[in-house]
Amino acid sequence: MSHAALRGDHHVHSTFSDDAVSTLAENVAAAAAAGLSTVRLVDHVRQSTTWVPEYLAAVRELSVPDGLEVLTGVEAKILDAAGTLDIPALPAGIDRILIADHQFPGVDGPLGPTAVRERIADGWATDDVLDQLVAALIASMQWHPGNQLAHCFSILPKIGLSEDDLGDERTDAWARAAAATDTLVEVNEKWGCPGIRSLAALRRSGARIVASTDSHVATDVGRYSRVLELLDAEGEA
């Protein structure tokens, strides 16, 4: 099956992130070599991050091949159940914020997977855990409309749950919120999410789906396997 989404890579990290090894220029060259029409250059930020103006200046200085659109983004984790993001004040020029579930959005701040597993073992009801996660995702989209969900639901297997545990009501509410807030939802190669049921809910809601590798090295830019399998399986479901 041919997928127009695969002509883009909407989540590509550079050396502005402390866990990536390729430069902005190397990522752009890799995107062109892979035949992409769009690449979104994205790096991790926190509330204390100060380098965003430098990053934007570096993007403006890039030599971009004809036929390739270069977009910008910053990736920030959800901090709490209210949908607060770990993000600094941003200058003009960032196309999209990538909203990420790096940790679990607790009531008073982010919780690591081990802490959540321990609380579940101590009696935190699975339904309450899932309600809190989905509510935080929806709140973050409503607070920051017109942005993008990064590797959404990647936190679930880390806390011993899966997307199937969400059920139709939560999944549909999440998908409708994405559509209503003009939130792009990426299908993420690295983490293999969202899954088939979530993608189907996004299609029903009219939300926009894009592909991403979440690459941390230029050789991975635009190279899809898991994303293609997910899109094909969703199309056949």
Short mmCIF file of C-alpha atoms in Angstrom, two decimals:
data_model
loop_
_atom_site.label_atom_id
_atom_site.label_comp_id
_atom_site.label_asym_id
_atom_site.label_seq_id
_atom_site.Cartn_x
_atom_site.Cartn_y
_atom_site.Cartn_z
CA MET A 1 0.00 0.00 0.00
CA SER A 2 1.27 3.46 -0.83
CA HIS A 3 1.11 6.07 1.93
CA ALA A 4 1.57 9.77 1.26
CA ALA A 5 2.52 10.19 4.94
CA LEU A 6 5.75 8.29 4.29
CA ARG A 7 7.01 11.12 2.07
CA GLY A 8 7.63 13.05 5.28
CA ASP A 9 9.55 12.53 8.50
CA HIS A 10 8.05 14.77 11.18
CA HIS A 11 10.36 14.00 14.11
CA VAL A 12 14.13 14.12 13.50
CA HIS A 13 16.64 14.94 16.25
CA SER A 14 19.99 16.70 15.89
CA THR A 15 22.96 17.50 18.10
CA PHE A 16 20.86 20.22 19.76
CA SER A 17 19.45 17.21 21.67
CA ASP A 18 21.90 15.64 24.10
CA ASP A 19 21.05 12.10 22.96
CA ALA A 20 21.44 12.56 19.17
CA VAL A 21 24.56 12.41 17.02
CA SER A 22 23.75 14.04 13.65
CA THR A 23 23.80 17.72 12.76
CA LEU A 24 20.89 19.63 11.27
CA ALA A 25 22.68 19.70 7.92
CA GLU A 26 23.30 15.94 8.00
CA ASN A 27 19.62 15.32 8.70
CA VAL A 28 18.53 17.55 5.82
CA ALA A 29 20.93 15.79 3.46
CA ALA A 30 19.62 12.40 4.63
CA ALA A 31 16.01 13.50 4.10
CA ALA A 32 16.80 14.58 0.55
CA ALA A 33 18.66 11.33 -0.14
CA ALA A 34 15.65 9.35 1.13
CA GLY A 35 13.40 11.17 -1.35
CA LEU A 36 11.33 12.91 1.31
CA SER A 37 9.24 15.96 0.55
CA THR A 38 9.09 17.13 4.19
CA VAL A 39 11.34 16.87 7.22
CA ARG A 40 10.64 18.32 10.65
CA LEU A 41 13.78 19.10 12.63
CA VAL A 42 12.98 18.59 16.31
CA ASP A 43 14.97 18.78 19.52
CA HIS A 44 14.25 18.24 23.22
CA VAL A 45 13.55 21.24 25.42
CA ARG A 46 12.86 21.86 29.10
CA GLN A 47 11.64 24.95 30.89
CA SER A 48 15.29 25.90 31.46
CA THR A 49 16.32 25.60 27.77
CA THR A 50 17.93 28.75 26.34
CA TRP A 51 19.25 27.64 22.93
CA VAL A 52 16.04 27.80 20.84
CA PRO A 53 16.99 31.12 19.13
CA GLU A 54 20.39 29.62 18.21
CA TYR A 55 18.66 26.52 16.84
CA LEU A 56 16.30 28.61 14.69
CA ALA A 57 19.20 30.67 13.36
CA ALA A 58 21.03 27.45 12.43
CA VAL A 59 17.94 26.16 10.59
CA ARG A 60 17.68 29.41 8.63
CA GLU A 61 21.30 29.03 7.50
CA LEU A 62 20.79 25.51 6.10
CA SER A 63 21.20 24.81 2.42
CA VAL A 64 17.96 23.05 1.54
CA PRO A 65 17.69 21.02 -1.69
CA ASP A 66 14.88 21.84 -4.10
CA GLY A 67 11.74 19.84 -3.43
CA LEU A 68 12.33 19.46 0.31
CA GLU A 69 10.32 21.42 2.88
CA VAL A 70 12.11 21.90 6.20
CA LEU A 71 9.90 22.43 9.24
CA THR A 72 10.87 23.08 12.85
CA GLY A 73 9.76 21.74 16.20
CA VAL A 74 10.66 21.30 19.84
CA GLU A 75 9.76 18.26 21.93
CA ALA A 76 8.50 18.77 25.47
CA LYS A 77 7.16 16.29 27.98
CA ILE A 78 3.82 16.55 29.74
CA LEU A 79 4.53 17.39 33.37
CA ASP A 80 1.25 16.79 35.13
CA ALA A 81 -2.38 15.76 34.97
CA ALA A 82 -3.39 19.32 34.06
CA GLY A 83 -1.50 19.05 30.76
CA THR A 84 1.35 21.43 31.66
CA LEU A 85 4.36 21.15 29.35
CA ASP A 86 8.04 21.30 30.29
CA ILE A 87 8.73 24.09 27.82
CA PRO A 88 10.38 27.53 27.82
CA ALA A 89 8.92 30.68 26.31
CA LEU A 90 9.37 30.17 22.57
CA PRO A 91 10.37 32.77 20.00
CA ALA A 92 8.52 33.05 16.71
CA GLY A 93 9.61 30.47 14.17
CA ILE A 94 8.80 27.14 15.79
CA ASP A 95 6.22 25.41 13.59
CA ARG A 96 5.04 22.80 16.08
CA ILE A 97 5.55 21.74 19.66
CA LEU A 98 5.82 17.96 19.98
CA ILE A 99 3.88 16.91 23.07
CA ALA A 100 5.53 13.83 24.57
CA ASP A 101 4.57 11.25 27.19
CA HIS A 102 8.15 10.69 28.37
CA GLN A 103 6.87 10.18 31.90
CA PHE A 104 3.46 9.65 33.45
CA PRO A 105 1.57 12.90 34.14
CA GLY A 106 0.99 12.78 37.88
CA VAL A 107 -1.24 15.13 39.84
CA ASP A 108 1.75 16.92 41.37
CA GLY A 109 4.32 16.33 38.63
CA PRO A 110 5.79 13.65 36.40
CA LEU A 111 6.06 10.08 37.64
CA GLY A 112 8.60 7.57 36.38
CA PRO A 113 7.37 4.18 35.15
CA THR A 114 8.66 2.34 38.23
CA ALA A 115 6.72 4.65 40.55
CA VAL A 116 3.54 4.11 38.54
CA ARG A 117 3.99 0.32 38.55
CA GLU A 118 4.45 0.41 42.31
CA ARG A 119 1.31 2.48 42.80
CA ILE A 120 -0.67 0.10 40.60
CA ALA A 121 0.64 -2.82 42.64
CA ASP A 122 -0.46 -0.98 45.79
CA GLY A 123 -4.01 -0.63 44.47
CA TRP A 124 -4.14 2.29 42.04
CA ALA A 125 -6.97 1.16 39.77
CA THR A 126 -6.07 0.71 36.11
CA ASP A 127 -9.15 2.66 35.02
CA ASP A 128 -8.06 5.63 37.13
CA VAL A 129 -4.52 5.47 35.71
CA LEU A 130 -5.81 5.45 32.15
CA ASP A 131 -8.37 8.19 32.80
CA GLN A 132 -5.62 10.41 34.19
CA LEU A 133 -3.30 9.79 31.25
CA VAL A 134 -5.94 10.46 28.59
CA ALA A 135 -7.23 13.53 30.43
CA ALA A 136 -3.68 14.93 30.57
CA LEU A 137 -3.15 14.31 26.86
CA ILE A 138 -6.43 16.01 25.99
CA ALA A 139 -5.66 18.94 28.30
CA SER A 140 -2.21 19.40 26.75
CA MET A 141 -3.74 19.49 23.26
CA GLN A 142 -6.35 22.01 24.40
CA TRP A 143 -3.76 24.23 26.10
CA HIS A 144 -1.46 24.03 23.07
CA PRO A 145 -3.63 23.60 19.95
CA GLY A 146 -2.14 23.22 16.49
CA ASN A 147 0.82 21.13 17.56
CA GLN A 148 1.81 17.44 17.42
CA LEU A 149 1.68 14.35 19.63
CA ALA A 150 5.02 12.56 19.78
CA HIS A 151 5.12 8.75 20.17
CA CYS A 152 1.75 8.89 21.93
CA PHE A 153 1.03 6.03 24.36
CA SER A 154 4.69 4.96 24.45
CA ILE A 155 4.41 5.30 28.24
CA LEU A 156 1.84 2.49 28.49
CA PRO A 157 4.06 -0.59 28.07
CA LYS A 158 6.57 1.00 30.44
CA ILE A 159 3.94 0.97 33.20
CA GLY A 160 2.70 -2.52 32.36
CA LEU A 161 -0.34 -1.53 30.30
CA SER A 162 -1.21 -1.39 26.59
CA GLU A 163 -3.30 0.64 24.18
CA ASP A 164 -5.88 -2.15 24.18
CA ASP A 165 -6.49 -1.36 27.87
CA LEU A 166 -7.69 2.12 26.91
CA GLY A 167 -10.97 0.89 25.46
CA ASP A 168 -13.06 2.59 22.81
CA GLU A 169 -14.47 5.44 24.93
CA ARG A 170 -11.07 6.80 26.00
CA THR A 171 -9.50 6.24 22.59
CA ASP A 172 -12.34 7.98 20.78
CA ALA A 173 -12.26 10.95 23.18
CA TRP A 174 -8.50 11.30 22.62
CA ALA A 175 -8.89 11.10 18.84
CA ARG A 176 -11.73 13.64 18.79
CA ALA A 177 -9.61 16.04 20.84
CA ALA A 178 -6.75 15.69 18.35
CA ALA A 179 -9.09 16.56 15.49
CA ALA A 180 -10.74 19.44 17.33
CA THR A 181 -7.38 21.03 18.27
CA ASP A 182 -5.71 20.55 14.85
CA THR A 183 -3.12 18.31 16.51
CA LEU A 184 -0.96 16.21 14.22
CA VAL A 185 -0.52 12.68 15.54
CA GLU A 186 2.66 10.96 14.48
CA VAL A 187 2.98 7.24 13.86
CA ASN A 188 6.37 6.66 15.44
CA GLU A 189 8.89 4.21 13.97
CA LYS A 190 11.06 4.00 17.08
CA TRP A 191 8.27 3.16 19.52
CA GLY A 192 5.74 1.57 17.16
CA CYS A 193 2.81 3.67 18.33
CA PRO A 194 0.00 4.62 18.26
CA GLY A 195 -1.39 1.22 17.41
CA ILE A 196 -4.03 0.02 14.98
CA ARG A 197 -7.10 0.75 17.13
CA SER A 198 -5.85 4.23 17.95
CA LEU A 199 -5.09 4.96 14.30
CA ALA A 200 -8.57 3.80 13.32
CA ALA A 201 -10.06 6.17 15.90
CA LEU A 202 -7.99 9.03 14.48
CA ARG A 203 -9.26 8.27 10.97
CA ARG A 204 -12.87 8.23 12.18
CA SER A 205 -12.41 11.56 13.94
CA GLY A 206 -10.77 13.24 10.97
CA ALA A 207 -7.51 13.88 12.81
CA ARG A 208 -4.35 14.27 10.75
CA ILE A 209 -1.73 11.52 10.88
CA VAL A 210 1.93 11.95 9.95
CA ALA A 211 4.90 9.59 9.96
CA SER A 212 8.05 9.98 11.99
CA THR A 213 11.19 8.01 12.65
CA ASP A 214 12.13 9.85 15.87
CA SER A 215 15.63 9.45 14.46
CA HIS A 216 18.68 10.29 16.56
CA VAL A 217 21.10 9.52 13.72
CA ALA A 218 20.84 10.70 10.12
CA THR A 219 21.00 7.19 8.66
CA ASP A 220 17.53 6.52 10.14
CA VAL A 221 15.82 9.55 8.59
CA GLY A 222 12.87 8.59 6.40
CA ARG A 223 13.39 4.84 6.83
CA TYR A 224 10.14 3.13 7.78
CA SER A 225 9.27 -0.43 8.65
CA ARG A 226 7.05 -0.50 11.75
CA VAL A 227 5.14 2.59 10.58
CA LEU A 228 4.37 0.97 7.24
CA GLU A 229 3.17 -2.20 8.97
CA LEU A 230 0.90 -0.21 11.29
CA LEU A 231 -0.61 1.86 8.50
CA ASP A 232 -1.16 -1.20 6.34
CA ALA A 233 -2.72 -3.16 9.19
CA GLU A 234 -5.00 -0.26 10.15
CA GLY A 235 -6.10 0.08 6.53
CA GLU A 236 -7.02 -3.59 6.42
CA ALA A 237 -8.78 -3.70 9.81
#
